[in-house]
Amino acid sequence: MEEPKKSGTFAKIISAICLVLSICLLIGVCGHCYPQIEQTIRQAVAGVSDNPVQEAFGVLADGLGESRPVKEVLSESYGVLIGEAD
């Protein structure tokens, strides 16, 4: 009796790479042809842009980027997070 021939690992790796590339190309084409779908997917992955956590992080990143004192930036960011700041 002959044993069934095993497929090579090289062929499996190439197949997986081709599958990933084809999925990436499909997503790219869909994003180019249907930009509203891309925006919906971005919101689903990243969340709503006016979310308090993202706003607080933005305040924190901007403040630290401007070389402001850390204590001041953290308190301002916390105020945005809990809704005290305008």
PDB file of C-alpha atoms in Angstrom:
ATOM      1  CA  MET A   1       0.000   0.000   0.000  1.00  0.00           C
ATOM      2  CA  GLU A   2       1.195   3.437  -0.847  1.00  0.00           C
ATOM      3  CA  GLU A   3       0.870   6.300   1.582  1.00  0.00           C
ATOM      4  CA  PRO A   4      -0.934   9.407   0.354  1.00  0.00           C
ATOM      5  CA  LYS A   5       1.422  12.048  -0.926  1.00  0.00           C
ATOM      6  CA  LYS A   6       1.967  14.891   1.539  1.00  0.00           C
ATOM      7  CA  SER A   7       1.740  18.388   0.162  1.00  0.00           C
ATOM      8  CA  GLY A   8       4.759  20.551   0.783  1.00  0.00           C
ATOM      9  CA  THR A   9       4.872  23.282   3.376  1.00  0.00           C
ATOM     10  CA  PHE A  10       6.226  25.657   0.741  1.00  0.00           C
ATOM     11  CA  ALA A  11       3.024  25.287  -1.271  1.00  0.00           C
ATOM     12  CA  LYS A  12       0.940  25.953   1.852  1.00  0.00           C
ATOM     13  CA  ILE A  13       2.901  29.107   2.629  1.00  0.00           C
ATOM     14  CA  ILE A  14       2.554  30.393  -0.942  1.00  0.00           C
ATOM     15  CA  SER A  15      -1.183  29.652  -0.877  1.00  0.00           C
ATOM     16  CA  ALA A  16      -1.619  31.533   2.399  1.00  0.00           C
ATOM     17  CA  ILE A  17       0.314  34.532   1.063  1.00  0.00           C
ATOM     18  CA  CYS A  18      -1.792  34.568  -2.120  1.00  0.00           C
ATOM     19  CA  LEU A  19      -4.986  34.380  -0.074  1.00  0.00           C
ATOM     20  CA  VAL A  20      -3.958  37.299   2.151  1.00  0.00           C
ATOM     21  CA  LEU A  21      -2.907  39.395  -0.854  1.00  0.00           C
ATOM     22  CA  SER A  22      -6.173  38.712  -2.659  1.00  0.00           C
ATOM     23  CA  ILE A  23      -8.185  39.725   0.428  1.00  0.00           C
ATOM     24  CA  CYS A  24      -6.144  42.938   0.737  1.00  0.00           C
ATOM     25  CA  LEU A  25      -6.721  43.743  -2.933  1.00  0.00           C
ATOM     26  CA  LEU A  26     -10.445  43.066  -2.598  1.00  0.00           C
ATOM     27  CA  ILE A  27     -10.684  45.386   0.407  1.00  0.00           C
ATOM     28  CA  GLY A  28      -8.685  48.041  -1.446  1.00  0.00           C
ATOM     29  CA  VAL A  29     -10.923  47.903  -4.502  1.00  0.00           C
ATOM     30  CA  CYS A  30     -14.091  47.994  -2.398  1.00  0.00           C
ATOM     31  CA  GLY A  31     -12.713  50.948  -0.420  1.00  0.00           C
ATOM     32  CA  HIS A  32     -11.897  52.813  -3.623  1.00  0.00           C
ATOM     33  CA  CYS A  33     -15.195  52.105  -5.367  1.00  0.00           C
ATOM     34  CA  TYR A  34     -17.433  52.466  -2.308  1.00  0.00           C
ATOM     35  CA  PRO A  35     -15.926  55.127   0.018  1.00  0.00           C
ATOM     36  CA  GLN A  36     -19.012  55.195   2.261  1.00  0.00           C
ATOM     37  CA  ILE A  37     -18.362  51.546   3.158  1.00  0.00           C
ATOM     38  CA  GLU A  38     -14.783  52.427   4.088  1.00  0.00           C
ATOM     39  CA  GLN A  39     -16.025  55.167   6.429  1.00  0.00           C
ATOM     40  CA  THR A  40     -18.517  52.769   8.033  1.00  0.00           C
ATOM     41  CA  ILE A  41     -15.802  50.179   8.588  1.00  0.00           C
ATOM     42  CA  ARG A  42     -13.448  52.793  10.058  1.00  0.00           C
ATOM     43  CA  GLN A  43     -16.149  53.910  12.514  1.00  0.00           C
ATOM     44  CA  ALA A  44     -16.868  50.320  13.485  1.00  0.00           C
ATOM     45  CA  VAL A  45     -13.190  49.590  14.127  1.00  0.00           C
ATOM     46  CA  ALA A  46     -12.117  52.896  15.709  1.00  0.00           C
ATOM     47  CA  GLY A  47     -15.406  53.959  17.268  1.00  0.00           C
ATOM     48  CA  VAL A  48     -17.215  57.255  16.980  1.00  0.00           C
ATOM     49  CA  SER A  49     -14.838  60.196  16.530  1.00  0.00           C
ATOM     50  CA  ASP A  50     -16.526  62.429  19.117  1.00  0.00           C
ATOM     51  CA  ASN A  51     -16.143  59.838  21.833  1.00  0.00           C
ATOM     52  CA  PRO A  52     -14.811  61.318  25.134  1.00  0.00           C
ATOM     53  CA  VAL A  53     -11.885  58.891  25.327  1.00  0.00           C
ATOM     54  CA  GLN A  54     -10.607  59.915  21.900  1.00  0.00           C
ATOM     55  CA  GLU A  55     -11.103  63.598  22.705  1.00  0.00           C
ATOM     56  CA  ALA A  56      -9.217  63.230  26.005  1.00  0.00           C
ATOM     57  CA  PHE A  57      -6.396  61.386  24.267  1.00  0.00           C
ATOM     58  CA  GLY A  58      -6.251  64.117  21.631  1.00  0.00           C
ATOM     59  CA  VAL A  59      -5.966  66.790  24.325  1.00  0.00           C
ATOM     60  CA  LEU A  60      -3.232  64.773  26.026  1.00  0.00           C
ATOM     61  CA  ALA A  61      -1.265  64.230  22.812  1.00  0.00           C
ATOM     62  CA  ASP A  62      -1.580  67.883  21.747  1.00  0.00           C
ATOM     63  CA  GLY A  63      -0.541  69.183  25.160  1.00  0.00           C
ATOM     64  CA  LEU A  64       2.480  66.922  25.392  1.00  0.00           C
ATOM     65  CA  GLY A  65       3.387  67.754  21.801  1.00  0.00           C
ATOM     66  CA  GLU A  66       3.450  71.449  22.741  1.00  0.00           C
ATOM     67  CA  SER A  67       5.823  70.673  25.678  1.00  0.00           C
ATOM     68  CA  ARG A  68       3.332  71.891  28.280  1.00  0.00           C
ATOM     69  CA  PRO A  69       3.666  70.725  31.902  1.00  0.00           C
ATOM     70  CA  VAL A  70       2.549  67.115  32.326  1.00  0.00           C
ATOM     71  CA  LYS A  71       0.428  67.817  35.421  1.00  0.00           C
ATOM     72  CA  GLU A  72      -1.501  70.555  33.624  1.00  0.00           C
ATOM     73  CA  VAL A  73      -2.036  68.432  30.506  1.00  0.00           C
ATOM     74  CA  LEU A  74      -3.167  65.397  32.522  1.00  0.00           C
ATOM     75  CA  SER A  75      -5.682  67.421  34.536  1.00  0.00           C
ATOM     76  CA  GLU A  76      -7.048  69.018  31.363  1.00  0.00           C
ATOM     77  CA  SER A  77      -7.289  65.620  29.658  1.00  0.00           C
ATOM     78  CA  TYR A  78      -9.047  64.127  32.689  1.00  0.00           C
ATOM     79  CA  GLY A  79     -11.505  67.031  32.675  1.00  0.00           C
ATOM     80  CA  VAL A  80     -12.352  66.295  29.048  1.00  0.00           C
ATOM     81  CA  LEU A  81     -12.732  62.605  29.836  1.00  0.00           C
ATOM     82  CA  ILE A  82     -15.230  63.079  32.652  1.00  0.00           C
ATOM     83  CA  GLY A  83     -17.037  65.938  30.901  1.00  0.00           C
ATOM     84  CA  GLU A  84     -16.002  68.923  33.046  1.00  0.00           C
ATOM     85  CA  ALA A  85     -14.256  70.802  30.230  1.00  0.00           C
ATOM     86  CA  ASP A  86     -16.082  72.557  27.400  1.00  0.00           C
TER      87      ASP A  86
END
